[in-house]
Amino acid sequence: MPTFSPVVDLSPELQIARLDLVQLFGRDAPLHVDLGCGDGSFICEMAQQLSNSNFLGIERLTKRVETVRRKAEKIENVRVLHADSLFAVRDLLPESSVGTFYLLFPDPWPKRRHHFRRVFTRGFLEAIAVALEQEGIVRVATDQLDYFRQIERLSCAHLQFQAVPASPDESVLPLTKFERKFRDQGVPIYRLTLRKTSPVR
């Protein structure tokens, strides 16, 4: 049995304070954050591949959090936070604390009248920029071309982000549950890798 709990309990005190990452993981190590970690298959496999890094999954749906908890019970470098992604990034993650963010197949809200619900907005990107360390990376993937174009436009307009070519290690990233389904269906996958750089003066 593990001596830790993979699920982060959002107590009233925690909701108004930044996460103490060293206390949370029991060590100081590079941090990867999976935004909307789903069933946890991606984050758990990544954590086992990169045992010298810490992995934090953020998920707002209770049943998915429980699924991740079961998968992460014996993986000491995984924690899952039951929270909304924007709230967690903006209000809970310390400044310059994250080395890599993953936003993999976020809810596309395909109907035009629902586009305002999409997580990737200018405010979301601003929060990511604050939480991300200098030269940190954001990896985005979606099957929705119009959402991808929106993400590209917002990213290109932000002075602290630069689109960079996919690195060789990106081709061997674990597949999420959604990506497996889309690949089986022959659905195109659109990807964008962003690096945080110094603002243009």
Tab-separated table of N, CA, C and O in Angstrom, residues 46-131:
chain	number	residue	atom	x	y	z
A	46	MET	N	3.285	8.224	-18.606
A	46	MET	CA	4.373	9.198	-18.638
A	46	MET	C	5.161	9.196	-17.334
A	46	MET	O	6.390	9.269	-17.328
A	47	ALA	N	4.448	9.123	-16.214
A	47	ALA	CA	5.099	9.148	-14.906
A	47	ALA	C	6.025	7.958	-14.717
A	47	ALA	O	7.086	8.075	-14.096
A	48	GLN	N	5.645	6.824	-15.264
A	48	GLN	CA	6.503	5.642	-15.152
A	48	GLN	C	7.708	5.733	-16.084
A	48	GLN	O	8.781	5.229	-15.761
A	49	GLN	N	7.537	6.399	-17.204
A	49	GLN	CA	8.663	6.597	-18.130
A	49	GLN	C	9.664	7.605	-17.573
A	49	GLN	O	10.872	7.459	-17.765
A	50	LEU	N	9.155	8.655	-16.910
A	50	LEU	CA	9.995	9.742	-16.409
A	50	LEU	C	9.902	9.780	-14.883
A	50	LEU	O	9.296	10.685	-14.298
A	51	SER	N	10.501	8.806	-14.244
A	51	SER	CA	10.359	8.668	-12.790
A	51	SER	C	11.049	9.784	-12.017
A	51	SER	O	10.774	9.981	-10.830
A	52	ASN	N	11.935	10.536	-12.658
A	52	ASN	CA	12.619	11.642	-11.979
A	52	ASN	C	11.827	12.950	-12.047
A	52	ASN	O	12.296	13.980	-11.570
A	53	SER	N	10.638	12.913	-12.649
A	53	SER	CA	9.769	14.091	-12.727
A	53	SER	C	8.497	13.849	-11.927
A	53	SER	O	8.120	12.706	-11.661
A	54	ASN	N	7.839	14.948	-11.553
A	54	ASN	CA	6.545	14.888	-10.878
A	54	ASN	C	5.437	15.143	-11.897
A	54	ASN	O	5.601	15.976	-12.804
A	55	PHE	N	4.304	14.465	-11.728
A	55	PHE	CA	3.187	14.594	-12.659
A	55	PHE	C	1.906	14.921	-11.896
A	55	PHE	O	1.505	14.193	-10.991
A	56	LEU	N	1.293	16.026	-12.285
A	56	LEU	CA	0.040	16.463	-11.677
A	56	LEU	C	-1.054	16.447	-12.730
A	56	LEU	O	-0.968	17.138	-13.746
A	57	GLY	N	-2.076	15.647	-12.502
A	57	GLY	CA	-3.243	15.637	-13.374
A	57	GLY	C	-4.324	16.530	-12.790
A	57	GLY	O	-4.545	16.529	-11.576
A	58	ILE	N	-4.986	17.283	-13.633
A	58	ILE	CA	-6.080	18.146	-13.198
A	58	ILE	C	-7.347	17.684	-13.915
A	58	ILE	O	-7.368	17.594	-15.149
A	59	GLU	N	-8.370	17.372	-13.154
A	59	GLU	CA	-9.604	16.835	-13.731
A	59	GLU	C	-10.795	17.297	-12.896
A	59	GLU	O	-10.769	17.219	-11.671
A	60	ARG	N	-11.838	17.777	-13.563
A	60	ARG	CA	-12.995	18.315	-12.839
A	60	ARG	C	-14.097	17.283	-12.619
A	60	ARG	O	-14.965	17.474	-11.769
A	61	LEU	N	-14.080	16.169	-13.364
A	61	LEU	CA	-15.149	15.181	-13.251
A	61	LEU	C	-14.805	14.131	-12.194
A	61	LEU	O	-13.766	13.472	-12.265
A	62	THR	N	-15.690	13.973	-11.233
A	62	THR	CA	-15.426	13.124	-10.069
A	62	THR	C	-15.133	11.676	-10.447
A	62	THR	O	-14.197	11.058	-9.921
A	63	LYS	N	-15.905	11.104	-11.357
A	63	LYS	CA	-15.686	9.706	-11.730
A	63	LYS	C	-14.324	9.501	-12.381
A	63	LYS	O	-13.662	8.477	-12.170
A	64	ARG	N	-13.898	10.475	-13.170
A	64	ARG	CA	-12.573	10.363	-13.794
A	64	ARG	C	-11.466	10.474	-12.751
A	64	ARG	O	-10.450	9.778	-12.832
A	65	VAL	N	-11.647	11.351	-11.778
A	65	VAL	CA	-10.665	11.479	-10.702
A	65	VAL	C	-10.506	10.147	-9.968
A	65	VAL	O	-9.392	9.708	-9.667
A	66	GLU	N	-11.603	9.487	-9.720
A	66	GLU	CA	-11.552	8.191	-9.040
A	66	GLU	C	-10.834	7.152	-9.896
A	66	GLU	O	-10.063	6.323	-9.386
A	67	THR	N	-11.050	7.199	-11.208
A	67	THR	CA	-10.361	6.275	-12.108
A	67	THR	C	-8.856	6.509	-12.074
A	67	THR	O	-8.062	5.562	-12.001
A	68	VAL	N	-8.455	7.781	-12.105
A	68	VAL	CA	-7.023	8.101	-12.035
A	68	VAL	C	-6.453	7.660	-10.691
A	68	VAL	O	-5.335	7.116	-10.628
A	69	ARG	N	-7.208	7.868	-9.629
A	69	ARG	CA	-6.727	7.461	-8.305
A	69	ARG	C	-6.382	5.975	-8.273
A	69	ARG	O	-5.329	5.577	-7.767
A	70	ARG	N	-7.271	5.156	-8.831
A	70	ARG	CA	-7.017	3.711	-8.838
A	70	ARG	C	-5.770	3.375	-9.644
A	70	ARG	O	-4.956	2.538	-9.240
A	71	LYS	N	-5.600	4.033	-10.796
A	71	LYS	CA	-4.447	3.733	-11.648
A	71	LYS	C	-3.140	4.219	-11.030
A	71	LYS	O	-2.075	3.651	-11.274
A	72	ALA	N	-3.219	5.291	-10.228
A	72	ALA	CA	-2.004	5.918	-9.698
A	72	ALA	C	-1.627	5.440	-8.303
A	72	ALA	O	-0.653	5.925	-7.730
A	73	GLU	N	-2.365	4.494	-7.760
A	73	GLU	CA	-2.148	4.088	-6.377
A	73	GLU	C	-0.714	3.648	-6.082
A	73	GLU	O	-0.211	3.851	-4.991
A	74	LYS	N	-0.068	3.024	-7.061
A	74	LYS	CA	1.284	2.504	-6.829
A	74	LYS	C	2.344	3.296	-7.605
A	74	LYS	O	3.479	2.861	-7.729
A	75	ILE	N	1.953	4.476	-8.116
A	75	ILE	CA	2.906	5.313	-8.862
A	75	ILE	C	3.186	6.537	-8.010
A	75	ILE	O	2.352	7.438	-7.889
A	76	GLU	N	4.349	6.599	-7.418
A	76	GLU	CA	4.614	7.595	-6.378
A	76	GLU	C	4.764	9.022	-6.895
A	76	GLU	O	4.662	9.963	-6.106
A	77	ASN	N	5.001	9.217	-8.179
A	77	ASN	CA	5.217	10.564	-8.692
A	77	ASN	C	4.000	11.122	-9.431
A	77	ASN	O	4.120	12.021	-10.265
A	78	VAL	N	2.806	10.611	-9.128
A	78	VAL	CA	1.559	11.107	-9.719
A	78	VAL	C	0.638	11.616	-8.620
A	78	VAL	O	0.451	10.965	-7.594
A	79	ARG	N	0.054	12.786	-8.843
A	79	ARG	CA	-1.023	13.307	-8.015
A	79	ARG	C	-2.123	13.784	-8.965
A	79	ARG	O	-1.846	14.218	-10.087
A	80	VAL	N	-3.362	13.732	-8.508
A	80	VAL	CA	-4.476	14.230	-9.315
A	80	VAL	C	-5.251	15.242	-8.485
A	80	VAL	O	-5.564	15.002	-7.317
A	81	LEU	N	-5.522	16.369	-9.097
A	81	LEU	CA	-6.219	17.471	-8.447
A	81	LEU	C	-7.638	17.545	-8.989
A	81	LEU	O	-7.849	17.690	-10.202
A	82	HIS	N	-8.628	17.428	-8.109
A	82	HIS	CA	-10.034	17.488	-8.507
A	82	HIS	C	-10.443	18.956	-8.578
A	82	HIS	O	-10.839	19.550	-7.575
A	83	ALA	N	-10.314	19.534	-9.767
A	83	ALA	CA	-10.570	20.972	-9.909
A	83	ALA	C	-10.742	21.328	-11.377
A	83	ALA	O	-10.388	20.561	-12.278
A	84	ASP	N	-11.273	22.498	-11.611
A	84	ASP	CA	-11.353	23.073	-12.948
A	84	ASP	C	-9.958	23.496	-13.394
A	84	ASP	O	-9.173	24.033	-12.606
A	85	SER	N	-9.631	23.267	-14.662
A	85	SER	CA	-8.274	23.540	-15.147
A	85	SER	C	-7.881	25.004	-15.015
A	85	SER	O	-6.783	25.312	-14.545
A	86	LEU	N	-8.744	25.922	-15.435
A	86	LEU	CA	-8.391	27.337	-15.363
A	86	LEU	C	-8.178	27.774	-13.924
A	86	LEU	O	-7.210	28.473	-13.609
A	87	PHE	N	-9.059	27.358	-13.025
A	87	PHE	CA	-8.907	27.708	-11.615
A	87	PHE	C	-7.579	27.187	-11.072
A	87	PHE	O	-6.845	27.899	-10.378
A	88	ALA	N	-7.264	25.943	-11.398
A	88	ALA	CA	-6.035	25.336	-10.885
A	88	ALA	C	-4.801	26.060	-11.403
A	88	ALA	O	-3.874	26.365	-10.644
A	89	VAL	N	-4.776	26.356	-12.696
A	89	VAL	CA	-3.608	27.014	-13.286
A	89	VAL	C	-3.469	28.439	-12.772
A	89	VAL	O	-2.385	28.885	-12.398
A	90	ARG	N	-4.574	29.148	-12.722
A	90	ARG	CA	-4.550	30.569	-12.348
A	90	ARG	C	-4.353	30.787	-10.851
A	90	ARG	O	-3.634	31.699	-10.439
A	91	ASP	N	-4.962	29.939	-10.027
A	91	ASP	CA	-5.026	30.216	-8.592
A	91	ASP	C	-4.240	29.261	-7.698
A	91	ASP	O	-3.993	29.593	-6.540
A	92	LEU	N	-3.879	28.091	-8.189
A	92	LEU	CA	-3.240	27.103	-7.322
A	92	LEU	C	-1.786	26.806	-7.671
A	92	LEU	O	-0.984	26.505	-6.781
A	93	LEU	N	-1.429	26.859	-8.930
A	93	LEU	CA	-0.048	26.549	-9.308
A	93	LEU	C	0.859	27.745	-9.043
A	93	LEU	O	0.545	28.869	-9.442
A	94	PRO	N	1.993	27.530	-8.389
A	94	PRO	CA	2.924	28.646	-8.149
A	94	PRO	C	3.498	29.194	-9.454
A	94	PRO	O	3.568	28.491	-10.467
A	95	GLU	N	3.895	30.434	-9.409
A	95	GLU	CA	4.503	31.078	-10.573
A	95	GLU	C	5.776	30.357	-10.980
A	95	GLU	O	6.579	29.948	-10.138
A	96	SER	N	5.954	30.162	-12.285
A	96	SER	CA	7.165	29.558	-12.863
A	96	SER	C	7.479	28.182	-12.270
A	96	SER	O	8.637	27.827	-12.071
A	97	SER	N	6.454	27.392	-12.024
A	97	SER	CA	6.645	26.095	-11.371
A	97	SER	C	6.539	24.906	-12.316
A	97	SER	O	6.927	23.792	-11.961
A	98	VAL	N	6.006	25.116	-13.523
A	98	VAL	CA	5.696	23.999	-14.419
A	98	VAL	C	6.682	23.963	-15.586
A	98	VAL	O	6.930	24.978	-16.235
A	99	GLY	N	7.219	22.782	-15.843
A	99	GLY	CA	8.117	22.615	-16.985
A	99	GLY	C	7.368	22.314	-18.262
A	99	GLY	O	7.719	22.803	-19.335
A	100	THR	N	6.309	21.498	-18.173
A	100	THR	CA	5.528	21.107	-19.352
A	100	THR	C	4.053	21.008	-19.000
A	100	THR	O	3.685	20.382	-18.002
A	101	PHE	N	3.232	21.640	-19.813
A	101	PHE	CA	1.780	21.467	-19.753
A	101	PHE	C	1.341	20.595	-20.931
A	101	PHE	O	1.868	20.729	-22.044
A	102	TYR	N	0.360	19.741	-20.681
A	102	TYR	CA	-0.273	18.958	-21.745
A	102	TYR	C	-1.752	19.309	-21.775
A	102	TYR	O	-2.443	19.221	-20.747
A	103	LEU	N	-2.236	19.718	-22.934
A	103	LEU	CA	-3.669	19.948	-23.143
A	103	LEU	C	-4.061	19.053	-24.316
A	103	LEU	O	-3.946	19.440	-25.482
A	104	LEU	N	-4.484	17.853	-24.013
A	104	LEU	CA	-4.695	16.820	-25.026
A	104	LEU	C	-6.187	16.540	-25.193
A	104	LEU	O	-6.843	16.059	-24.274
A	105	PHE	N	-6.695	16.907	-26.344
A	105	PHE	CA	-8.087	16.684	-26.705
A	105	PHE	C	-9.061	17.294	-25.695
A	105	PHE	O	-9.905	16.605	-25.131
A	106	PRO	N	-8.917	18.603	-25.471
A	106	PRO	CA	-9.878	19.281	-24.588
A	106	PRO	C	-11.271	19.238	-25.207
A	106	PRO	O	-11.415	19.108	-26.428
A	107	ASP	N	-12.281	19.359	-24.372
A	107	ASP	CA	-13.663	19.341	-24.852
A	107	ASP	C	-13.813	20.379	-25.958
A	107	ASP	O	-13.582	21.570	-25.733
A	108	PRO	N	-14.184	19.965	-27.177
A	108	PRO	CA	-14.194	20.921	-28.304
A	108	PRO	C	-15.407	21.832	-28.349
A	108	PRO	O	-15.374	22.837	-29.055
A	109	TRP	N	-16.480	21.485	-27.631
A	109	TRP	CA	-17.707	22.271	-27.714
A	109	TRP	C	-17.942	22.697	-29.164
A	109	TRP	O	-17.833	23.874	-29.508
A	110	PRO	N	-18.245	21.744	-30.047
A	110	PRO	CA	-18.242	22.027	-31.496
A	110	PRO	C	-19.311	23.008	-31.983
A	110	PRO	O	-19.093	23.679	-33.001
A	111	LYS	N	-20.438	23.103	-31.283
A	111	LYS	CA	-21.469	24.036	-31.746
A	111	LYS	C	-21.026	25.475	-31.493
A	111	LYS	O	-20.514	25.795	-30.430
A	112	ARG	N	-21.241	26.328	-32.476
A	112	ARG	CA	-20.763	27.706	-32.386
A	112	ARG	C	-21.281	28.423	-31.134
A	112	ARG	O	-20.539	29.189	-30.507
A	113	ARG	N	-22.500	28.165	-30.766
A	113	ARG	CA	-23.067	28.858	-29.608
A	113	ARG	C	-22.415	28.406	-28.288
A	113	ARG	O	-22.615	29.041	-27.247
A	114	HIS	N	-21.648	27.316	-28.336
A	114	HIS	CA	-20.973	26.813	-27.143
A	114	HIS	C	-19.479	27.122	-27.127
A	114	HIS	O	-18.786	26.725	-26.187
A	115	HIS	N	-18.971	27.807	-28.143
A	115	HIS	CA	-17.535	28.057	-28.227
A	115	HIS	C	-16.988	28.813	-27.021
A	115	HIS	O	-15.821	28.662	-26.661
A	116	PHE	N	-17.832	29.614	-26.387
A	116	PHE	CA	-17.366	30.390	-25.229
A	116	PHE	C	-16.969	29.482	-24.071
A	116	PHE	O	-16.267	29.909	-23.148
A	117	ARG	N	-17.386	28.225	-24.105
A	117	ARG	CA	-17.052	27.283	-23.040
A	117	ARG	C	-15.682	26.625	-23.233
A	117	ARG	O	-15.200	25.927	-22.340
A	118	ARG	N	-15.071	26.806	-24.374
A	118	ARG	CA	-13.779	26.187	-24.627
A	118	ARG	C	-12.734	26.720	-23.643
A	118	ARG	O	-12.699	27.914	-23.349
A	119	VAL	N	-11.877	25.821	-23.164
A	119	VAL	CA	-10.918	26.209	-22.128
A	119	VAL	C	-9.804	27.099	-22.663
A	119	VAL	O	-9.296	27.965	-21.944
A	120	PHE	N	-9.416	26.913	-23.925
A	120	PHE	CA	-8.280	27.657	-24.461
A	120	PHE	C	-8.732	29.038	-24.912
A	120	PHE	O	-9.279	29.232	-25.986
A	121	THR	N	-8.485	30.023	-24.053
A	121	THR	CA	-8.829	31.417	-24.314
A	121	THR	C	-7.595	32.273	-24.030
A	121	THR	O	-6.573	31.771	-23.555
A	122	ARG	N	-7.729	33.556	-24.281
A	122	ARG	CA	-6.609	34.455	-23.975
A	122	ARG	C	-6.298	34.447	-22.478
A	122	ARG	O	-5.136	34.415	-22.072
A	123	GLY	N	-7.338	34.455	-21.638
A	123	GLY	CA	-7.125	34.423	-20.196
A	123	GLY	C	-6.458	33.142	-19.738
A	123	GLY	O	-5.606	33.150	-18.838
A	124	PHE	N	-6.842	32.025	-20.343
A	124	PHE	CA	-6.236	30.737	-20.025
A	124	PHE	C	-4.752	30.746	-20.385
A	124	PHE	O	-3.900	30.308	-19.613
A	125	LEU	N	-4.430	31.282	-21.558
A	125	LEU	CA	-3.034	31.336	-22.002
A	125	LEU	C	-2.216	32.260	-21.101
A	125	LEU	O	-1.044	31.983	-20.808
A	126	GLU	N	-2.826	33.351	-20.637
A	126	GLU	CA	-2.141	34.243	-19.700
A	126	GLU	C	-1.792	33.495	-18.407
A	126	GLU	O	-0.697	33.641	-17.859
A	127	ALA	N	-2.739	32.710	-17.913
A	127	ALA	CA	-2.498	31.941	-16.686
A	127	ALA	C	-1.401	30.899	-16.906
A	127	ALA	O	-0.553	30.686	-16.034
A	128	ILE	N	-1.416	30.255	-18.060
A	128	ILE	CA	-0.375	29.279	-18.398
A	128	ILE	C	0.991	29.951	-18.404
A	128	ILE	O	1.983	29.414	-17.893
A	129	ALA	N	1.069	31.153	-18.993
A	129	ALA	CA	2.344	31.876	-19.077
A	129	ALA	C	2.910	32.166	-17.697
A	129	ALA	O	4.126	32.106	-17.485
A	130	VAL	N	2.056	32.493	-16.747
A	130	VAL	CA	2.518	32.788	-15.384
A	130	VAL	C	3.030	31.525	-14.698
A	130	VAL	O	4.084	31.517	-14.057
A	131	ALA	N	2.305	30.424	-14.840
A	131	ALA	CA	2.668	29.181	-14.146
A	131	ALA	C	3.858	28.467	-14.789
A	131	ALA	O	4.567	27.711	-14.126
